[in-house]
mmCIF file of C-alpha atoms in Angstrom:
data_model
loop_
_atom_site.group_PDB
_atom_site.id
_atom_site.type_symbol
_atom_site.label_atom_id
_atom_site.label_comp_id
_atom_site.label_asym_id
_atom_site.label_seq_id
_atom_site.Cartn_x
_atom_site.Cartn_y
_atom_site.Cartn_z
ATOM 1 C CA MET A 1 22.213 12.918 -3.324
ATOM 2 C CA GLY A 2 25.987 12.673 -3.203
ATOM 3 C CA SER A 3 28.103 9.905 -1.703
ATOM 4 C CA PHE A 4 30.269 9.524 1.350
ATOM 5 C CA LEU A 5 33.109 7.403 2.674
ATOM 6 C CA ILE A 6 33.962 6.880 6.342
ATOM 7 C CA VAL A 7 37.202 5.198 7.372
ATOM 8 C CA SER A 8 37.854 3.970 10.904
ATOM 9 C CA ALA A 9 41.187 2.420 11.829
ATOM 10 C CA PRO A 10 43.311 1.740 14.923
ATOM 11 C CA THR A 11 45.841 4.431 13.951
ATOM 12 C CA PRO A 12 45.771 7.701 11.996
ATOM 13 C CA TYR A 13 48.319 6.294 9.534
ATOM 14 C CA LEU A 14 46.132 3.308 8.635
ATOM 15 C CA ALA A 15 43.041 5.499 8.318
ATOM 16 C CA ARG A 16 44.757 7.982 6.004
ATOM 17 C CA GLN A 17 46.272 5.153 3.983
ATOM 18 C CA ALA A 18 42.814 3.647 3.418
ATOM 19 C CA ARG A 19 41.411 7.067 2.511
ATOM 20 C CA GLU A 20 44.140 7.651 -0.064
ATOM 21 C CA ARG A 21 43.444 4.260 -1.611
ATOM 22 C CA ALA A 22 39.785 5.211 -1.933
ATOM 23 C CA LEU A 23 40.200 8.570 -3.650
ATOM 24 C CA PRO A 24 41.425 7.233 -7.045
ATOM 25 C CA ALA A 25 38.558 4.733 -7.021
ATOM 26 C CA ALA A 26 36.131 7.587 -6.370
ATOM 27 C CA VAL A 27 37.585 9.503 -9.314
ATOM 28 C CA SER A 28 37.100 6.493 -11.588
ATOM 29 C CA LEU A 29 33.448 6.350 -10.482
ATOM 30 C CA ASN A 30 32.982 10.088 -11.199
ATOM 31 C CA LEU A 31 31.926 10.861 -7.635
ATOM 32 C CA GLY A 32 33.216 14.430 -7.853
ATOM 33 C CA ALA A 33 35.649 16.566 -5.873
ATOM 34 C CA PRO A 34 35.565 15.522 -2.203
ATOM 35 C CA ALA A 35 35.405 17.475 1.032
ATOM 36 C CA ILE A 36 37.712 15.712 3.516
ATOM 37 C CA HIS A 37 37.495 15.733 7.316
ATOM 38 C CA ASP A 38 40.814 14.391 8.647
ATOM 39 C CA ASP A 39 40.465 13.462 12.306
ATOM 40 C CA GLY A 40 43.292 10.984 12.713
ATOM 41 C CA PRO A 41 41.835 7.471 13.037
ATOM 42 C CA VAL A 42 38.508 8.765 11.670
ATOM 43 C CA GLN A 43 38.396 9.975 8.076
ATOM 44 C CA VAL A 44 35.186 11.351 6.561
ATOM 45 C CA VAL A 45 35.016 12.055 2.827
ATOM 46 C CA LEU A 46 31.926 13.747 1.373
ATOM 47 C CA PHE A 47 31.311 13.700 -2.356
ATOM 48 C CA PRO A 48 29.015 16.241 -4.022
ATOM 49 C CA PRO A 49 25.659 15.797 -5.702
ATOM 50 C CA LEU A 50 25.753 16.394 -9.449
ATOM 51 C CA ALA A 51 26.950 19.901 -10.378
ATOM 52 C CA LYS A 52 27.149 20.993 -6.724
ATOM 53 C CA PRO A 53 30.038 21.320 -4.262
ATOM 54 C CA ALA A 54 30.350 18.807 -1.450
ATOM 55 C CA LEU A 55 28.858 20.045 1.813
ATOM 56 C CA PRO A 56 31.374 20.302 4.661
ATOM 57 C CA LEU A 57 30.729 18.985 8.134
ATOM 58 C CA ALA A 58 28.749 21.237 10.453
ATOM 59 C CA HIS A 59 30.679 22.126 13.614
ATOM 60 C CA ARG A 60 29.297 23.444 16.880
ATOM 61 C CA PRO A 61 31.350 26.594 17.610
ATOM 62 C CA ASP A 62 31.647 26.017 21.357
ATOM 63 C CA SER A 63 32.475 22.292 21.331
ATOM 64 C CA PRO A 64 34.242 19.651 19.200
ATOM 65 C CA PHE A 65 30.858 18.202 18.163
ATOM 66 C CA TRP A 66 30.293 17.805 14.416
ATOM 67 C CA VAL A 67 27.462 16.427 12.245
ATOM 68 C CA ALA A 68 27.168 15.434 8.598
ATOM 69 C CA THR A 69 24.316 13.964 6.590
ATOM 70 C CA ALA A 70 24.024 12.215 3.247
ATOM 71 C CA GLY A 71 20.982 11.523 1.128
ATOM 72 C CA ALA A 72 17.832 13.607 1.479
ATOM 73 C CA PRO A 73 17.039 13.990 5.188
ATOM 74 C CA ILE A 74 14.330 16.314 6.463
ATOM 75 C CA CYS A 75 14.045 17.621 10.017
ATOM 76 C CA ARG A 76 11.299 20.086 10.927
ATOM 77 C CA GLY A 77 11.257 21.262 7.338
ATOM 78 C CA ALA A 78 15.033 21.800 7.169
ATOM 79 C CA ALA A 79 17.302 20.003 4.713
ATOM 80 C CA PRO A 80 21.115 20.098 4.384
ATOM 81 C CA PRO A 81 23.040 22.289 4.898
ATOM 82 C CA ALA A 82 20.534 24.025 7.201
ATOM 83 C CA LEU A 83 19.727 20.678 8.838
ATOM 84 C CA ASN A 84 23.342 20.062 9.860
ATOM 85 C CA ALA A 85 23.532 23.517 11.424
ATOM 86 C CA LEU A 86 20.190 22.938 13.167
ATOM 87 C CA LEU A 87 21.394 19.690 14.743
ATOM 88 C CA THR A 88 24.657 21.165 15.989
ATOM 89 C CA ALA A 89 22.741 24.116 17.441
ATOM 90 C CA GLU A 90 20.303 21.881 19.339
ATOM 91 C CA TYR A 91 22.777 19.286 20.601
ATOM 92 C CA ASP A 92 26.264 19.585 22.052
ATOM 93 C CA ALA A 93 27.501 15.987 21.845
ATOM 94 C CA PRO A 94 26.790 12.760 19.941
ATOM 95 C CA GLY A 95 25.160 11.188 22.992
ATOM 96 C CA ALA A 96 22.656 14.018 23.363
ATOM 97 C CA LEU A 97 21.603 13.658 19.727
ATOM 98 C CA LEU A 98 21.622 9.869 19.559
ATOM 99 C CA GLU A 99 19.777 9.369 22.854
ATOM 100 C CA SER A 100 16.897 11.500 21.582
ATOM 101 C CA ASP A 101 14.008 9.683 19.928
ATOM 102 C CA LEU A 102 15.200 10.757 16.455
ATOM 103 C CA ASP A 103 11.544 10.828 15.372
ATOM 104 C CA HIS A 104 12.110 14.269 13.903
ATOM 105 C CA LEU A 105 14.453 12.807 11.252
ATOM 106 C CA GLU A 106 12.643 11.665 8.114
ATOM 107 C CA GLY A 107 13.469 10.893 4.510
ATOM 108 C CA LEU A 108 16.205 8.860 2.849
ATOM 109 C CA PHE A 109 19.445 9.523 4.673
ATOM 110 C CA ALA A 110 22.479 8.513 6.663
ATOM 111 C CA LEU A 111 23.581 10.711 9.539
ATOM 112 C CA PHE A 112 27.020 10.556 11.106
ATOM 113 C CA CYS A 113 28.479 12.560 13.943
ATOM 114 C CA GLY A 114 31.437 12.653 16.280
ATOM 115 C CA LEU A 115 33.778 14.704 18.405
ATOM 116 C CA THR A 116 36.964 16.131 16.936
ATOM 117 C CA GLY A 117 39.859 14.245 18.505
ATOM 118 C CA SER A 118 37.753 11.172 19.328
ATOM 119 C CA PRO A 119 38.429 7.789 17.653
ATOM 120 C CA SER A 120 34.673 7.148 17.395
ATOM 121 C CA VAL A 121 32.096 8.085 14.805
ATOM 122 C CA TRP A 122 28.375 7.320 15.138
ATOM 123 C CA ILE A 123 26.213 6.348 12.165
ATOM 124 C CA VAL A 124 22.402 6.480 11.945
ATOM 125 C CA THR A 125 20.468 4.748 9.153
ATOM 126 C CA ASP A 126 17.035 5.938 8.063
ATOM 127 C CA ARG A 127 13.759 4.363 9.166
ATOM 128 C CA LEU A 128 13.313 1.949 6.271
ATOM 129 C CA GLY A 129 16.923 1.611 5.156
ATOM 130 C CA SER A 130 16.036 3.212 1.840
ATOM 131 C CA PHE A 131 19.373 5.052 1.750
ATOM 132 C CA HIS A 132 21.798 2.136 1.870
ATOM 133 C CA VAL A 133 24.937 2.190 3.999
ATOM 134 C CA TYR A 134 27.507 -0.545 3.363
ATOM 135 C CA GLN A 135 30.521 -1.710 5.340
ATOM 136 C CA ALA A 136 33.637 -3.648 4.363
ATOM 137 C CA ALA A 137 36.983 -4.527 5.919
ATOM 138 C CA LEU A 138 40.104 -3.086 4.314
ATOM 139 C CA GLY A 139 43.019 -4.609 6.182
ATOM 140 C CA ASP A 140 42.780 -3.345 9.766
ATOM 141 C CA ALA A 141 40.483 -0.508 8.709
ATOM 142 C CA LEU A 142 36.718 -0.487 8.377
ATOM 143 C CA VAL A 143 35.245 1.480 5.487
ATOM 144 C CA LEU A 144 31.616 2.555 5.155
ATOM 145 C CA SER A 145 29.866 4.148 2.206
ATOM 146 C CA ASN A 146 26.518 4.420 0.488
ATOM 147 C CA SER A 147 28.279 3.113 -2.641
ATOM 148 C CA ALA A 148 28.786 -0.654 -2.610
ATOM 149 C CA LEU A 149 30.674 -0.239 -5.882
ATOM 150 C CA LEU A 150 33.189 2.098 -4.230
ATOM 151 C CA LEU A 151 33.835 -0.406 -1.441
ATOM 152 C CA ALA A 152 34.082 -3.238 -3.952
ATOM 153 C CA SER A 153 36.657 -1.296 -5.964
ATOM 154 C CA LEU A 154 38.763 -1.091 -2.777
ATOM 155 C CA THR A 155 38.405 -4.642 -1.482
ATOM 156 C CA ARG A 156 38.185 -6.481 -4.837
ATOM 157 C CA PRO A 157 35.674 -9.081 -3.614
ATOM 158 C CA ALA A 158 34.002 -11.852 -5.559
ATOM 159 C CA LEU A 159 30.365 -11.582 -6.550
ATOM 160 C CA ASP A 160 27.894 -12.967 -4.022
ATOM 161 C CA PRO A 161 26.081 -15.740 -5.988
ATOM 162 C CA ALA A 162 22.913 -15.671 -3.854
ATOM 163 C CA ALA A 163 22.675 -11.883 -4.050
ATOM 164 C CA ALA A 164 23.232 -12.001 -7.805
ATOM 165 C CA ARG A 165 20.345 -14.487 -8.169
ATOM 166 C CA HIS A 166 18.085 -12.265 -6.081
ATOM 167 C CA PHE A 167 18.977 -9.263 -8.194
ATOM 168 C CA LEU A 168 18.465 -11.030 -11.534
ATOM 169 C CA ASN A 169 15.119 -12.478 -10.441
ATOM 170 C CA THR A 170 13.640 -9.513 -8.582
ATOM 171 C CA GLY A 171 15.761 -6.436 -9.292
ATOM 172 C CA SER A 172 16.635 -6.172 -5.582
ATOM 173 C CA VAL A 173 19.133 -7.581 -3.102
ATOM 174 C CA PHE A 174 17.545 -8.539 0.210
ATOM 175 C CA GLY A 175 18.712 -8.488 3.806
ATOM 176 C CA GLY A 176 22.233 -7.431 4.669
ATOM 177 C CA ARG A 177 23.757 -8.605 1.420
ATOM 178 C CA SER A 178 25.141 -6.610 -1.475
ATOM 179 C CA LEU A 179 26.198 -7.932 -4.866
ATOM 180 C CA PHE A 180 29.713 -8.372 -3.461
ATOM 181 C CA GLU A 181 30.961 -10.821 -0.847
ATOM 182 C CA GLY A 182 32.211 -9.043 2.251
ATOM 183 C CA VAL A 183 30.345 -5.823 1.450
ATOM 184 C CA ARG A 184 27.439 -5.824 3.882
ATOM 185 C CA LYS A 185 24.475 -3.471 4.228
ATOM 186 C CA LEU A 186 23.657 -1.962 7.624
ATOM 187 C CA PRO A 187 20.113 -2.556 8.893
ATOM 188 C CA ALA A 188 17.482 0.164 8.870
ATOM 189 C CA ALA A 189 16.537 2.451 11.768
ATOM 190 C CA SER A 190 19.741 1.675 13.641
ATOM 191 C CA VAL A 191 22.487 3.520 15.482
ATOM 192 C CA PHE A 192 26.072 2.254 15.316
ATOM 193 C CA GLU A 193 29.360 3.295 16.855
ATOM 194 C CA CYS A 194 32.469 2.818 14.735
ATOM 195 C CA SER A 195 35.794 2.978 16.581
ATOM 196 C CA ASN A 196 39.319 1.690 15.902
ATOM 197 C CA GLY A 197 38.193 -0.266 12.862
ATOM 198 C CA ALA A 198 35.275 -2.043 14.569
ATOM 199 C CA LEU A 199 31.526 -1.490 14.288
ATOM 200 C CA ARG A 200 29.222 -1.837 17.310
ATOM 201 C CA PHE A 201 25.427 -1.865 17.213
ATOM 202 C CA VAL A 202 24.001 0.616 19.737
ATOM 203 C CA ARG A 203 20.214 0.489 19.338
ATOM 204 C CA ARG A 204 17.231 0.706 17.029
ATOM 205 C CA HIS A 205 15.754 4.191 16.968
ATOM 206 C CA TRP A 206 12.439 3.414 15.250
ATOM 207 C CA ASP A 207 10.176 0.370 14.979
ATOM 208 C CA ILE A 208 7.316 0.278 12.513
ATOM 209 C CA ALA A 209 5.458 -2.297 14.628
ATOM 210 C CA THR A 210 5.047 0.116 17.529
ATOM 211 C CA LYS A 211 3.575 2.733 15.225
ATOM 212 C CA PHE A 212 0.854 0.524 13.765
ATOM 213 C CA HIS A 213 -0.115 -1.605 16.769
ATOM 214 C CA GLY A 214 -0.627 1.482 18.876
ATOM 215 C CA ALA A 215 -3.202 2.803 16.417
ATOM 216 C CA GLY A 216 -5.695 -0.028 17.006
ATOM 217 C CA PRO A 217 -6.410 -3.144 19.087
ATOM 218 C CA PRO A 218 -3.451 -5.457 19.757
ATOM 219 C CA PRO A 219 -3.013 -8.362 17.339
ATOM 220 C CA PRO A 220 -4.589 -11.669 18.449
ATOM 221 C CA SER A 221 -2.393 -14.279 20.091
ATOM 222 C CA VAL A 222 -1.543 -17.561 18.385
ATOM 223 C CA GLY A 223 -3.971 -19.381 20.683
ATOM 224 C CA ASP A 224 -6.829 -17.015 19.896
ATOM 225 C CA THR A 225 -6.162 -17.369 16.181
ATOM 226 C CA ALA A 226 -6.139 -21.181 16.431
ATOM 227 C CA ARG A 227 -9.430 -21.228 18.370
ATOM 228 C CA SER A 228 -11.019 -18.922 15.801
ATOM 229 C CA LEU A 229 -9.973 -21.265 12.990
ATOM 230 C CA VAL A 230 -11.381 -24.309 14.806
ATOM 231 C CA GLU A 231 -14.664 -22.510 15.496
ATOM 232 C CA ALA A 232 -14.922 -21.439 11.851
ATOM 233 C CA MET A 233 -14.354 -25.010 10.645
ATOM 234 C CA ASP A 234 -16.923 -26.409 13.099
ATOM 235 C CA ALA A 235 -19.561 -23.850 12.155
#
């Protein structure tokens, strides 16, 4: 599926400095030769899937809008790199894409987009959070990646004891934790804006509850459930 790294910082110097610190760590993790998008305070680094070159960002020819995806997204039958080109053809700015219902995006993925020259980058996580996206602070910069190990190699955190217990007992780490303190997982089905080293939640783009409750009668209220239990016990 390939990996990615996004760096957001208050200044281009800090962003590039954080990116350069990350590249040797990526080499040590055998992530492959990167494709780098240098946009001053926003740095996007895309690493290739096994035995394949890294896919570059898709640019809209008549605007500074760009899109990139990681993982295995599907949109109307298209997958990267055709998907990236499809999105830039249909939308001309991050707002136009992110204000859509995003129901056409399926699969395990992270999507990120922005405008060349803008200090902001927008990140979209998939419906169930199956393709993990992690965040960590690196000085004044914020770094995001689907590799918690890459972020941990940069920030040198301690192990999270509770997360380690979860992993040893169940094989999974739950909630927003990772195995490393300070390396946090973004929630599923969410849109975020990252700017000047800070992350801001924008909205949820999908809710499983609305999909299932709309298919049948609404769930009973607490009062109705309590009355049903009393009636069953009295019967």
